[in-house]
Structure formats: C-alpha cells, structure tokens
Amino acid sequence: MLLIKLLFAHLLGDFFLQKSSWVAHKKKYKLKSSRLYLHVLIHVVLMFLFFWDFSLWPIVLIVGVSHLMIDALKIILQNEKNKRWLFITDQILHFAVIIGVYFIFTDTDFRIDQVLSQKHLIYILGLLFLTRPTSFIMQNIFTKWDITALTENNESLEDAGKYIGILERILVFIFIMSGHWEAVGFLITAKSVFRFGDLKESKHRKLTEYILIGTLMSFGIAIGTALIAGYFI
C-alpha cells in the first residue's frame, strides 16, 4: 500500500498538479524558478496527505530531496535536442527512487525471480523482439526494392512508418496473448481503410505491392511471435 501511495502522489504531482506555464517558467529561469520549489513542495504535501502519518517523514524527505535534485539536473541539461530523452530519464529516476525507498523502509526481500516469472520474461522477450529487432529484419529484407522514386513527393513524419509498425506489432501481440483474435482483425481492417486512400491516390502498383508486403510481413511476424510465446507459457 505504501508503494501505491508513493506512485499516486508522484503521478498527481507531476502530471495533474503541474501547469504547463510552470514548466516554461522552470525552463526560462532554471534553478532560480520559484515554480521548481513549489512543484517539489506539492509532492511533499501530497505524500503527507496520502500517508497521514508523520512518522514516515524520512521517506517524504528522501523522495522530496531526490525529486528536487533530479528535476534540477534535468533543467540544467535540457535543450531542444535532448528534452525527449531527458523527460524519459527523469521519470525513470523518479520511479527508481520511489521503488528503492519502498524496499528499504519496508524491509521487503527483493528477489528478481519473485517479480519476474518465466511467463513475464517470455512476454517481455516477445515485446522486445517486435520492436527494433523486427524493424531491422524487415529493413534488411526490403533493401531488395528501391521505392525512392515512388515516394519522392510524399511528405510524412520522420520515422513515422517505423513507429507505426512497432505499435501495430505490439498491439497484435497483446491482443493474441489476451485471447482477443477479433481485435487483430479489427486492427488490420482499420489500417487497410487508412491505407486505401494513399494507395488509390498514388496509382502506383509497385508502391501498393510494397505496402501490402510490409503490412502482411509485420502482422505475420507479430502473430508468429505471439503463437510461439503462447506455446512456451
């Protein structure tokens, strides 16, 4: 219950009780920003409210001070190029501190095999395989065809296709592992509807075949991975 309260306080403080104007203020004034310290104070108050036990002040102190240090470091290092990765790193560090404090103050015997069973590891392995490894596999296969001329005037977000492929494979994996095959059919239909307009406008048979092969291969690998994972669970 202590861990849930700590996570609850963090999510409320970081994502619901922090205005975007505060973020801009911290970015502009950095360590001199009053919003930085107000933000940390809100976290401290939230933890005390959730605990309703002042004997737990060491936990509040550690989490509060560490939150201030992590946020201060992010503010100092942040720029337009690294802000996305700093945000992810910032959240990972916050959660690591919270989990670490929980295990220290509750005398919980932490063992990795208690947290991650074989079933969990198979899930994680399957999901990891369907991200970058599968993207590299498909990229190497598709080097056989050069469609640069066919997509020369088509504007799209950078790496959008790669991320769409990763997301669709992860969804297919989750749907199958949870026993919802009908959701896979819905996903294929939804993608086909969105792609139909592009293919109709392009009027290029080669591009149509290229997209069709990519879609079928992506879904096929995801389905195959889910079936193999299900066999070993």
Coordinates of N, CA and C in Angstrom, one line a residue:
M1 N 0.8 -1.2 0.0 CA 0.0 0.0 0.0 C 0.9 1.3 0.0
L2 N 2.0 1.2 0.7 CA 2.9 2.3 0.7 C 3.4 2.7 -0.7
L3 N 3.8 1.7 -1.4 CA 4.3 1.9 -2.8 C 3.2 2.5 -3.7
I4 N 2.0 2.1 -3.5 CA 0.8 2.6 -4.3 C 0.6 4.1 -4.0
K5 N 0.7 4.5 -2.7 CA 0.6 5.8 -2.3 C 1.7 6.7 -2.8
L6 N 2.9 6.2 -2.8 CA 4.0 7.0 -3.4 C 3.9 7.2 -4.9
L7 N 3.5 6.2 -5.6 CA 3.3 6.3 -7.0 C 2.1 7.3 -7.3
F8 N 1.1 7.1 -6.5 CA -0.1 8.0 -6.7 C 0.3 9.5 -6.5
A9 N 1.0 9.7 -5.5 CA 1.5 11.1 -5.2 C 2.3 11.6 -6.3
H10 N 3.2 10.8 -6.9 CA 4.1 11.2 -8.0 C 3.3 11.6 -9.2
L11 N 2.4 10.7 -9.6 CA 1.6 10.9 -10.8 C 0.7 12.2 -10.7
L12 N 0.1 12.4 -9.5 CA -0.7 13.6 -9.3 C 0.2 14.8 -9.4
G13 N 1.3 14.8 -8.7 CA 2.2 16.0 -8.6 C 2.8 16.3 -9.9
D14 N 3.3 15.3 -10.7 CA 4.0 15.6 -11.9 C 3.1 15.8 -13.1
F15 N 1.9 15.2 -13.2 CA 1.1 15.3 -14.4 C -0.2 16.0 -14.3
F16 N -0.7 16.1 -13.1 CA -2.0 16.7 -12.9 C -2.0 18.1 -12.2
L17 N -1.0 18.2 -11.3 CA -0.9 19.5 -10.5 C 0.3 20.3 -10.9
Q18 N 0.8 20.1 -12.1 CA 1.8 21.0 -12.6 C 1.4 21.6 -13.9
K19 N 1.2 22.9 -13.9 CA 0.8 23.6 -15.1 C 1.9 23.7 -16.1
S20 N 1.5 23.8 -17.4 CA 2.4 24.0 -18.5 C 3.2 25.3 -18.3
S21 N 2.6 26.3 -17.7 CA 3.2 27.6 -17.5 C 4.4 27.4 -16.5
W22 N 4.2 26.5 -15.6 CA 5.3 26.2 -14.6 C 6.5 25.6 -15.3
V23 N 6.2 24.7 -16.2 CA 7.3 24.1 -17.0 C 8.1 25.1 -17.8
A24 N 7.4 26.0 -18.4 CA 8.0 27.1 -19.2 C 8.8 28.0 -18.3
H25 N 8.3 28.3 -17.1 CA 9.0 29.1 -16.1 C 10.3 28.5 -15.6
K26 N 10.2 27.2 -15.4 CA 11.4 26.5 -15.0 C 12.5 26.4 -16.1
K27 N 12.0 26.3 -17.3 CA 12.9 26.3 -18.4 C 13.6 27.6 -18.6
K28 N 12.9 28.7 -18.4 CA 13.5 30.0 -18.5 C 14.4 30.4 -17.4
Y29 N 14.0 30.2 -16.2 CA 14.7 30.7 -15.0 C 15.6 29.6 -14.3
K30 N 15.4 28.4 -14.8 CA 16.2 27.2 -14.3 C 16.1 27.1 -12.8
L31 N 17.3 27.1 -12.1 CA 17.3 26.9 -10.6 C 16.7 28.1 -9.8
K32 N 16.6 29.2 -10.5 CA 16.0 30.4 -9.9 C 14.5 30.4 -9.9
S33 N 13.9 29.5 -10.6 CA 12.5 29.5 -10.8 C 11.8 29.1 -9.5
S34 N 10.9 29.9 -9.1 CA 10.1 29.6 -7.8 C 9.2 28.4 -8.1
R35 N 8.8 28.1 -9.3 CA 7.9 27.0 -9.7 C 8.5 25.7 -9.4
L36 N 9.9 25.6 -9.5 CA 10.6 24.4 -9.3 C 10.4 23.9 -7.8
Y37 N 10.5 24.9 -6.9 CA 10.4 24.6 -5.5 C 9.0 24.4 -5.1
L38 N 8.1 25.1 -5.7 CA 6.6 24.9 -5.5 C 6.2 23.5 -5.9
H39 N 6.7 23.1 -7.0 CA 6.4 21.8 -7.6 C 6.8 20.7 -6.6
V40 N 8.0 20.8 -6.1 CA 8.5 19.8 -5.1 C 7.7 19.9 -3.8
L41 N 7.4 21.1 -3.4 CA 6.6 21.2 -2.2 C 5.2 20.5 -2.3
I42 N 4.6 20.6 -3.5 CA 3.4 19.9 -3.7 C 3.5 18.4 -3.6
H43 N 4.6 17.9 -4.1 CA 4.9 16.5 -3.9 C 5.0 16.1 -2.5
V44 N 5.7 16.9 -1.7 CA 5.9 16.6 -0.3 C 4.5 16.7 0.4
V45 N 3.7 17.7 0.2 CA 2.4 17.8 0.8 C 1.5 16.6 0.4
L46 N 1.6 16.2 -0.9 CA 0.8 15.1 -1.3 C 1.1 13.8 -0.6
M47 N 2.4 13.5 -0.4 CA 2.9 12.3 0.3 C 2.4 12.3 1.7
F48 N 2.5 13.5 2.4 CA 2.0 13.5 3.8 C 0.5 13.3 3.9
L49 N -0.2 13.8 2.9 CA -1.7 13.7 2.9 C -2.1 12.2 2.6
F50 N -1.3 11.5 1.8 CA -1.6 10.1 1.5 C -1.2 9.2 2.7
F51 N -0.1 9.6 3.3 CA 0.4 8.7 4.4 C -0.5 9.0 5.7
W52 N -0.7 10.3 5.9 CA -1.4 10.7 7.1 C -0.7 10.2 8.4
D53 N 0.6 10.1 8.3 CA 1.5 9.6 9.4 C 2.8 10.3 9.4
F54 N 3.1 11.2 10.3 CA 4.3 12.0 10.3 C 5.5 11.2 10.7
S55 N 5.3 9.9 11.2 CA 6.4 9.1 11.5 C 7.2 8.6 10.2
L56 N 6.5 8.8 9.1 CA 7.1 8.4 7.8 C 7.8 9.5 7.1
W57 N 8.2 10.6 7.9 CA 8.8 11.8 7.3 C 10.2 11.4 6.7
P58 N 11.0 10.4 7.1 CA 12.2 10.1 6.4 C 11.9 9.7 4.9
I59 N 10.8 9.0 4.7 CA 10.5 8.6 3.3 C 10.2 9.9 2.5
V60 N 9.4 10.8 3.1 CA 9.0 12.0 2.4 C 10.2 12.9 2.1
L61 N 11.1 12.9 3.1 CA 12.3 13.7 2.9 C 13.2 13.2 1.8
I62 N 13.4 11.9 1.7 CA 14.3 11.3 0.7 C 13.7 11.5 -0.7
V63 N 12.4 11.2 -0.8 CA 11.7 11.3 -2.1 C 11.7 12.8 -2.5
G64 N 11.4 13.7 -1.6 CA 11.3 15.1 -1.9 C 12.6 15.7 -2.4
V65 N 13.7 15.4 -1.6 CA 15.0 15.9 -1.9 C 15.5 15.3 -3.3
S66 N 15.3 14.0 -3.4 CA 15.7 13.4 -4.7 C 15.0 14.0 -5.9
H67 N 13.7 14.3 -5.7 CA 12.9 14.8 -6.7 C 13.4 16.2 -7.1
L68 N 13.8 17.0 -6.1 CA 14.4 18.3 -6.4 C 15.7 18.2 -7.2
M69 N 16.5 17.3 -6.8 CA 17.8 17.1 -7.4 C 17.7 16.6 -8.8
I70 N 16.8 15.7 -9.1 CA 16.6 15.1 -10.4 C 16.0 16.2 -11.3
D71 N 15.0 16.9 -10.9 CA 14.4 18.0 -11.7 C 15.4 19.1 -12.0
A72 N 16.2 19.4 -11.0 CA 17.2 20.5 -11.1 C 18.2 20.1 -12.2
L73 N 18.7 18.8 -12.1 CA 19.6 18.3 -13.1 C 19.0 18.4 -14.5
K74 N 17.7 18.0 -14.6 CA 17.1 18.0 -15.9 C 17.0 19.4 -16.5
I75 N 16.7 20.4 -15.6 CA 16.6 21.8 -16.0 C 17.9 22.3 -16.5
I76 N 19.0 21.9 -15.9 CA 20.3 22.4 -16.3 C 20.7 21.8 -17.6
L77 N 20.5 20.5 -17.8 CA 20.9 19.8 -19.0 C 20.0 20.0 -20.2
Q78 N 18.8 20.3 -20.0 CA 17.8 20.3 -21.0 C 18.0 21.3 -22.2
N79 N 17.8 20.8 -23.4 CA 17.8 21.7 -24.6 C 16.8 21.1 -25.6
E80 N 16.6 21.7 -26.7 CA 15.6 21.3 -27.7 C 15.9 19.9 -28.2
K81 N 17.2 19.5 -28.3 CA 17.6 18.3 -28.9 C 17.4 17.1 -27.9
N82 N 17.6 17.3 -26.6 CA 17.6 16.1 -25.7 C 16.4 16.1 -24.8
K83 N 15.5 17.0 -24.9 CA 14.4 17.2 -24.0 C 13.5 15.9 -23.9
R84 N 13.3 15.2 -25.0 CA 12.5 14.0 -25.0 C 13.2 12.9 -24.2
W85 N 14.5 12.7 -24.4 CA 15.2 11.6 -23.7 C 15.4 12.0 -22.2
L86 N 15.6 13.3 -21.9 CA 15.7 13.7 -20.6 C 14.4 13.5 -19.8
F87 N 13.3 13.7 -20.5 CA 12.0 13.5 -19.8 C 11.9 12.0 -19.4
I88 N 12.2 11.1 -20.3 CA 12.1 9.7 -20.1 C 13.1 9.3 -18.9
T89 N 14.3 9.8 -19.0 CA 15.3 9.5 -18.0 C 14.8 10.1 -16.6
D90 N 14.3 11.3 -16.6 CA 13.7 11.9 -15.4 C 12.7 11.0 -14.7
Q91 N 11.8 10.5 -15.5 CA 10.7 9.7 -14.9 C 11.2 8.3 -14.4
I92 N 12.2 7.8 -15.2 CA 12.8 6.5 -14.7 C 13.5 6.7 -13.4
L93 N 14.2 7.8 -13.2 CA 14.9 8.1 -12.0 C 13.9 8.3 -10.8
H94 N 12.9 9.0 -11.1 CA 11.8 9.2 -10.0 C 11.2 7.9 -9.6
F95 N 10.9 7.0 -10.5 CA 10.3 5.8 -10.2 C 11.3 4.9 -9.5
A96 N 12.6 4.9 -9.9 CA 13.6 4.1 -9.3 C 13.8 4.5 -7.8
V97 N 13.8 5.8 -7.5 CA 13.9 6.3 -6.1 C 12.7 5.8 -5.3
I98 N 11.5 5.9 -5.8 CA 10.3 5.5 -5.1 C 10.3 4.0 -4.8
I99 N 10.7 3.2 -5.8 CA 10.7 1.8 -5.6 C 11.8 1.4 -4.6
G100 N 13.0 2.1 -4.7 CA 14.1 1.8 -3.8 C 13.8 2.2 -2.4
V101 N 13.1 3.3 -2.2 CA 12.7 3.7 -0.8 C 11.7 2.7 -0.3
Y102 N 10.8 2.3 -1.1 CA 9.8 1.3 -0.6 C 10.5 0.0 -0.1
F103 N 11.4 -0.5 -0.8 CA 12.1 -1.7 -0.4 C 13.0 -1.5 0.8
I104 N 13.6 -0.4 0.9 CA 14.4 -0.1 2.1 C 13.6 0.1 3.4
F105 N 12.5 0.8 3.3 CA 11.8 1.1 4.5 C 10.7 0.1 4.9
T106 N 10.5 -0.9 4.0 CA 9.5 -1.9 4.3 C 10.2 -3.2 4.6
D107 N 11.5 -3.3 4.5 CA 12.3 -4.5 4.8 C 11.8 -5.6 3.9
T108 N 11.4 -5.3 2.7 CA 11.0 -6.3 1.7 C 12.2 -7.0 1.1
D109 N 12.2 -8.3 1.1 CA 13.3 -9.0 0.5 C 13.1 -9.1 -1.0
F110 N 13.8 -8.3 -1.7 CA 13.7 -8.2 -3.2 C 14.5 -9.2 -3.9
R111 N 13.8 -10.0 -4.6 CA 14.4 -11.0 -5.5 C 13.8 -11.0 -6.9
I112 N 14.6 -10.9 -7.9 CA 14.2 -10.7 -9.3 C 13.2 -11.9 -9.7
D113 N 13.4 -13.1 -9.2 CA 12.6 -14.2 -9.6 C 11.2 -14.1 -8.9
Q114 N 11.1 -13.3 -7.9 CA 9.7 -13.1 -7.3 C 8.9 -12.1 -8.1
V115 N 9.6 -11.2 -8.8 CA 9.0 -10.2 -9.6 C 8.7 -10.6 -11.0
L116 N 9.7 -11.3 -11.6 CA 9.6 -11.7 -13.0 C 9.6 -13.2 -13.1
S117 N 8.5 -13.8 -13.3 CA 8.4 -15.3 -13.5 C 8.8 -15.6 -15.0
Q118 N 8.8 -16.9 -15.3 CA 9.1 -17.3 -16.7 C 8.1 -16.7 -17.7
K119 N 6.9 -16.7 -17.2 CA 5.8 -16.1 -18.1 C 6.0 -14.6 -18.4
H120 N 6.4 -13.9 -17.4 CA 6.7 -12.5 -17.6 C 7.9 -12.3 -18.5
L121 N 8.9 -13.1 -18.3 CA 10.1 -12.9 -19.2 C 9.8 -13.2 -20.6
I122 N 8.9 -14.2 -20.9 CA 8.5 -14.5 -22.2 C 7.7 -13.4 -22.9
Y123 N 6.9 -12.8 -22.1 CA 6.1 -11.6 -22.5 C 7.1 -10.5 -22.9
I124 N 8.0 -10.2 -22.0 CA 9.0 -9.1 -22.3 C 9.8 -9.4 -23.5
L125 N 10.3 -10.7 -23.6 CA 11.1 -11.1 -24.7 C 10.4 -10.9 -26.0
G126 N 9.1 -11.3 -26.1 CA 8.3 -11.2 -27.3 C 8.1 -9.8 -27.7
L127 N 7.8 -8.9 -26.7 CA 7.6 -7.5 -27.0 C 8.8 -6.8 -27.4
L128 N 10.0 -7.1 -26.8 CA 11.2 -6.5 -27.2 C 11.6 -7.0 -28.7
F129 N 11.4 -8.2 -29.0 CA 11.7 -8.7 -30.3 C 10.9 -8.0 -31.4
L130 N 9.7 -7.6 -31.1 CA 8.8 -7.0 -32.0 C 9.0 -5.5 -32.2
T131 N 10.0 -4.9 -31.5 CA 10.4 -3.5 -31.7 C 11.5 -3.4 -32.7
R132 N 12.7 -3.0 -32.2 CA 13.8 -2.7 -33.1 C 14.3 -4.0 -33.8
P133 N 14.4 -5.1 -33.2 CA 14.9 -6.3 -33.9 C 14.1 -6.6 -35.2
T134 N 12.8 -6.6 -35.0 CA 11.9 -6.9 -36.2 C 12.0 -5.8 -37.2
S135 N 12.1 -4.5 -36.8 CA 12.3 -3.4 -37.7 C 13.6 -3.6 -38.5
F136 N 14.7 -4.0 -37.9 CA 15.9 -4.3 -38.6 C 15.8 -5.4 -39.6
I137 N 15.1 -6.5 -39.2 CA 14.9 -7.6 -40.0 C 14.1 -7.2 -41.3
M138 N 13.0 -6.5 -41.1 CA 12.2 -6.0 -42.2 C 13.0 -5.0 -43.1
Q139 N 13.8 -4.2 -42.5 CA 14.6 -3.2 -43.2 C 15.5 -3.9 -44.2
N140 N 16.2 -5.0 -43.6 CA 17.1 -5.7 -44.5 C 16.5 -6.5 -45.6
I141 N 15.3 -7.0 -45.3 CA 14.5 -7.7 -46.4 C 14.1 -6.7 -47.5
F142 N 13.7 -5.5 -47.1 CA 13.2 -4.6 -48.0 C 14.2 -3.8 -48.8
T143 N 15.5 -4.0 -48.5 CA 16.6 -3.4 -49.3 C 16.6 -4.0 -50.7
K144 N 15.8 -5.1 -50.9 CA 15.7 -5.6 -52.3 C 15.0 -4.7 -53.2
W145 N 14.1 -3.9 -52.7 CA 13.3 -3.0 -53.5 C 13.6 -1.5 -53.2
D146 N 13.8 -0.7 -54.2 CA 14.1 0.7 -54.0 C 12.8 1.5 -54.5
I147 N 12.1 2.1 -53.6 CA 10.9 2.8 -54.0 C 11.1 4.3 -53.8
T148 N 12.3 4.8 -53.8 CA 12.6 6.2 -53.5 C 11.9 7.1 -54.5
A149 N 11.9 6.6 -55.8 CA 11.3 7.5 -56.8 C 9.7 7.5 -56.6
L150 N 9.2 6.5 -56.1 CA 7.7 6.4 -55.9 C 7.2 7.3 -54.7
T151 N 8.1 7.5 -53.8 CA 7.7 8.3 -52.6 C 8.4 9.6 -52.5
E152 N 9.0 10.1 -53.6 CA 9.8 11.3 -53.6 C 9.0 12.5 -53.2
N153 N 7.8 12.6 -53.6 CA 7.0 13.8 -53.2 C 6.0 13.6 -52.1
N154 N 6.1 12.5 -51.4 CA 5.2 12.2 -50.3 C 5.8 12.6 -49.0
E155 N 5.1 13.6 -48.4 CA 5.6 14.1 -47.1 C 5.1 13.3 -46.0
S156 N 5.9 13.0 -45.0 CA 5.5 12.2 -43.9 C 6.4 12.5 -42.7
L157 N 6.0 12.2 -41.5 CA 6.8 12.4 -40.3 C 8.0 11.6 -40.3
E158 N 9.1 12.0 -39.8 CA 10.3 11.3 -39.7 C 10.1 10.0 -38.9
D159 N 10.5 8.9 -39.5 CA 10.4 7.5 -38.9 C 9.0 7.2 -38.5
A160 N 8.0 7.8 -39.0 CA 6.6 7.5 -38.7 C 6.2 6.1 -39.0
G161 N 6.7 5.6 -40.2 CA 6.4 4.3 -40.6 C 6.9 3.2 -39.6
K162 N 8.1 3.5 -39.2 CA 8.8 2.5 -38.2 C 8.0 2.4 -36.9
Y163 N 7.6 3.6 -36.4 CA 6.9 3.6 -35.1 C 5.5 3.0 -35.3
I164 N 4.9 3.2 -36.4 CA 3.5 2.7 -36.7 C 3.7 1.1 -36.7
G165 N 4.7 0.7 -37.4 CA 4.9 -0.8 -37.4 C 5.2 -1.4 -36.1
I166 N 6.0 -0.8 -35.3 CA 6.3 -1.3 -33.9 C 5.0 -1.3 -33.1
L167 N 4.2 -0.2 -33.1 CA 3.0 -0.2 -32.3 C 2.0 -1.2 -32.8
E168 N 1.8 -1.4 -34.1 CA 0.8 -2.4 -34.5 C 1.3 -3.8 -34.2
R169 N 2.6 -4.1 -34.2 CA 3.0 -5.4 -33.8 C 2.8 -5.7 -32.3
I170 N 3.1 -4.7 -31.5 CA 2.9 -4.8 -30.1 C 1.4 -5.0 -29.7
L171 N 0.5 -4.3 -30.4 CA -0.9 -4.4 -30.2 C -1.4 -5.8 -30.6
V172 N -0.9 -6.3 -31.8 CA -1.2 -7.7 -32.2 C -0.8 -8.7 -31.2
F173 N 0.4 -8.5 -30.7 CA 1.0 -9.5 -29.7 C 0.1 -9.5 -28.4
I174 N -0.3 -8.3 -27.9 CA -1.1 -8.2 -26.7 C -2.5 -8.8 -27.0
F175 N -3.1 -8.5 -28.1 CA -4.4 -9.0 -28.4 C -4.4 -10.5 -28.4
I176 N -3.4 -11.1 -29.1 CA -3.4 -12.6 -29.2 C -3.1 -13.2 -27.8
M177 N -2.2 -12.6 -27.1 CA -1.8 -13.2 -25.8 C -3.0 -13.1 -24.8
S178 N -3.9 -12.1 -25.0 CA -5.0 -12.0 -24.1 C -6.2 -12.7 -24.7
G179 N -6.1 -13.4 -25.8 CA -7.1 -14.2 -26.4 C -8.2 -13.4 -27.2
H180 N -7.8 -12.3 -27.7 CA -8.8 -11.4 -28.5 C -8.3 -11.4 -29.9
W181 N -8.5 -12.5 -30.6 CA -8.1 -12.5 -32.1 C -9.0 -11.6 -32.9
E182 N -10.2 -11.3 -32.5 CA -11.1 -10.5 -33.2 C -10.5 -9.0 -33.3
A183 N -9.8 -8.6 -32.3 CA -9.2 -7.3 -32.2 C -8.1 -7.2 -33.3
V184 N -7.4 -8.3 -33.6 CA -6.4 -8.3 -34.6 C -7.0 -8.0 -36.0
G185 N -8.2 -8.7 -36.2 CA -8.9 -8.4 -37.5 C -9.4 -7.0 -37.6
F186 N -9.8 -6.4 -36.5 CA -10.2 -5.0 -36.5 C -9.0 -4.1 -36.8
L187 N -7.9 -4.4 -36.2 CA -6.7 -3.6 -36.5 C -6.3 -3.6 -37.9
I188 N -6.3 -4.8 -38.5 CA -6.0 -5.0 -39.9 C -7.0 -4.2 -40.8
T189 N -8.2 -4.3 -40.5 CA -9.3 -3.5 -41.2 C -9.0 -2.0 -41.1
A190 N -8.8 -1.6 -39.9 CA -8.6 -0.1 -39.7 C -7.4 0.4 -40.5
K191 N -6.3 -0.4 -40.5 CA -5.1 0.0 -41.2 C -5.4 0.0 -42.7
S192 N -6.1 -1.0 -43.2 CA -6.5 -1.1 -44.6 C -7.3 0.1 -45.0
V193 N -8.2 0.6 -44.2 CA -9.0 1.7 -44.5 C -8.2 3.0 -44.7
F194 N -7.3 3.2 -43.7 CA -6.4 4.4 -43.8 C -5.4 4.3 -45.0
R195 N -5.0 3.1 -45.3 CA -4.0 3.0 -46.4 C -4.7 3.0 -47.8
F196 N -6.0 2.7 -47.8 CA -6.7 2.7 -49.1 C -6.6 4.0 -49.8
G197 N -6.8 5.1 -49.1 CA -6.7 6.4 -49.7 C -5.4 6.7 -50.3
D198 N -4.3 6.4 -49.6 CA -3.0 6.6 -50.1 C -2.7 5.8 -51.3
L199 N -3.1 4.5 -51.3 CA -2.8 3.7 -52.4 C -3.6 4.1 -53.7
K200 N -4.9 4.5 -53.4 CA -5.7 5.0 -54.5 C -5.2 6.2 -55.2
E201 N -4.7 7.1 -54.4 CA -4.1 8.4 -54.9 C -2.8 8.2 -55.6
S202 N -2.0 7.2 -55.1 CA -0.6 7.0 -55.6 C -0.7 6.4 -57.1
K203 N -1.7 5.5 -57.3 CA -1.8 4.9 -58.6 C -0.5 4.2 -59.0
H204 N 0.2 3.7 -58.1 CA 1.5 3.0 -58.4 C 1.3 1.6 -57.9
R205 N 1.3 0.7 -58.8 CA 1.2 -0.8 -58.5 C 2.3 -1.2 -57.6
K206 N 3.5 -0.8 -57.9 CA 4.7 -1.2 -57.2 C 4.6 -0.7 -55.7
L207 N 4.2 0.5 -55.5 CA 4.0 1.0 -54.1 C 3.0 0.3 -53.4
T208 N 1.9 -0.1 -54.1 CA 0.8 -0.8 -53.5 C 1.3 -2.2 -53.0
E209 N 2.1 -2.8 -53.9 CA 2.6 -4.2 -53.5 C 3.6 -4.1 -52.4
Y210 N 4.4 -3.0 -52.4 CA 5.4 -2.8 -51.4 C 4.7 -2.6 -50.0
I211 N 3.7 -1.8 -49.9 CA 3.0 -1.6 -48.7 C 2.2 -2.9 -48.2
L212 N 1.7 -3.6 -49.2 CA 0.9 -4.8 -48.8 C 1.9 -5.9 -48.3
I213 N 3.1 -6.0 -48.9 CA 4.0 -7.0 -48.4 C 4.5 -6.6 -47.0
G214 N 4.8 -5.3 -46.8 CA 5.2 -4.8 -45.5 C 4.2 -5.1 -44.4
T215 N 2.9 -4.8 -44.7 CA 1.9 -4.9 -43.7 C 1.7 -6.4 -43.4
L216 N 1.6 -7.3 -44.4 CA 1.5 -8.7 -44.2 C 2.6 -9.3 -43.4
M217 N 3.8 -8.8 -43.7 CA 5.0 -9.3 -43.0 C 5.0 -8.9 -41.6
S218 N 4.7 -7.6 -41.3 CA 4.7 -7.1 -40.0 C 3.7 -7.8 -39.1
F219 N 2.4 -8.0 -39.6 CA 1.4 -8.7 -38.9 C 1.8 -10.2 -38.7
G220 N 2.4 -10.8 -39.8 CA 2.7 -12.2 -39.7 C 3.8 -12.5 -38.7
I221 N 4.8 -11.6 -38.6 CA 5.8 -11.8 -37.6 C 5.2 -11.6 -36.2
A222 N 4.4 -10.6 -36.0 CA 3.7 -10.4 -34.7 C 2.9 -11.6 -34.3
I223 N 2.1 -12.2 -35.2 CA 1.3 -13.3 -34.9 C 2.1 -14.5 -34.6
G224 N 3.2 -14.7 -35.4 CA 4.1 -15.9 -35.2 C 4.7 -15.8 -33.8
T225 N 5.2 -14.6 -33.5 CA 5.8 -14.4 -32.2 C 4.9 -14.7 -31.0
A226 N 3.6 -14.2 -31.2 CA 2.6 -14.5 -30.1 C 2.3 -16.0 -30.0
L227 N 2.2 -16.7 -31.1 CA 2.0 -18.1 -31.1 C 3.1 -18.9 -30.4
I228 N 4.3 -18.5 -30.7 CA 5.5 -19.1 -30.1 C 5.6 -18.9 -28.6
A229 N 5.3 -17.6 -28.3 CA 5.3 -17.2 -26.8 C 4.2 -18.0 -26.1
G230 N 3.0 -18.1 -26.7 CA 1.9 -18.8 -26.1 C 2.2 -20.3 -25.9
Y231 N 3.0 -20.8 -26.8 CA 3.4 -22.3 -26.7 C 4.3 -22.5 -25.5
F232 N 5.2 -21.6 -25.2 CA 6.1 -21.8 -24.1 C 5.5 -21.4 -22.7
I233 N 4.4 -20.6 -22.7 CA 3.8 -20.2 -21.4 C 3.0 -21.3 -20.8

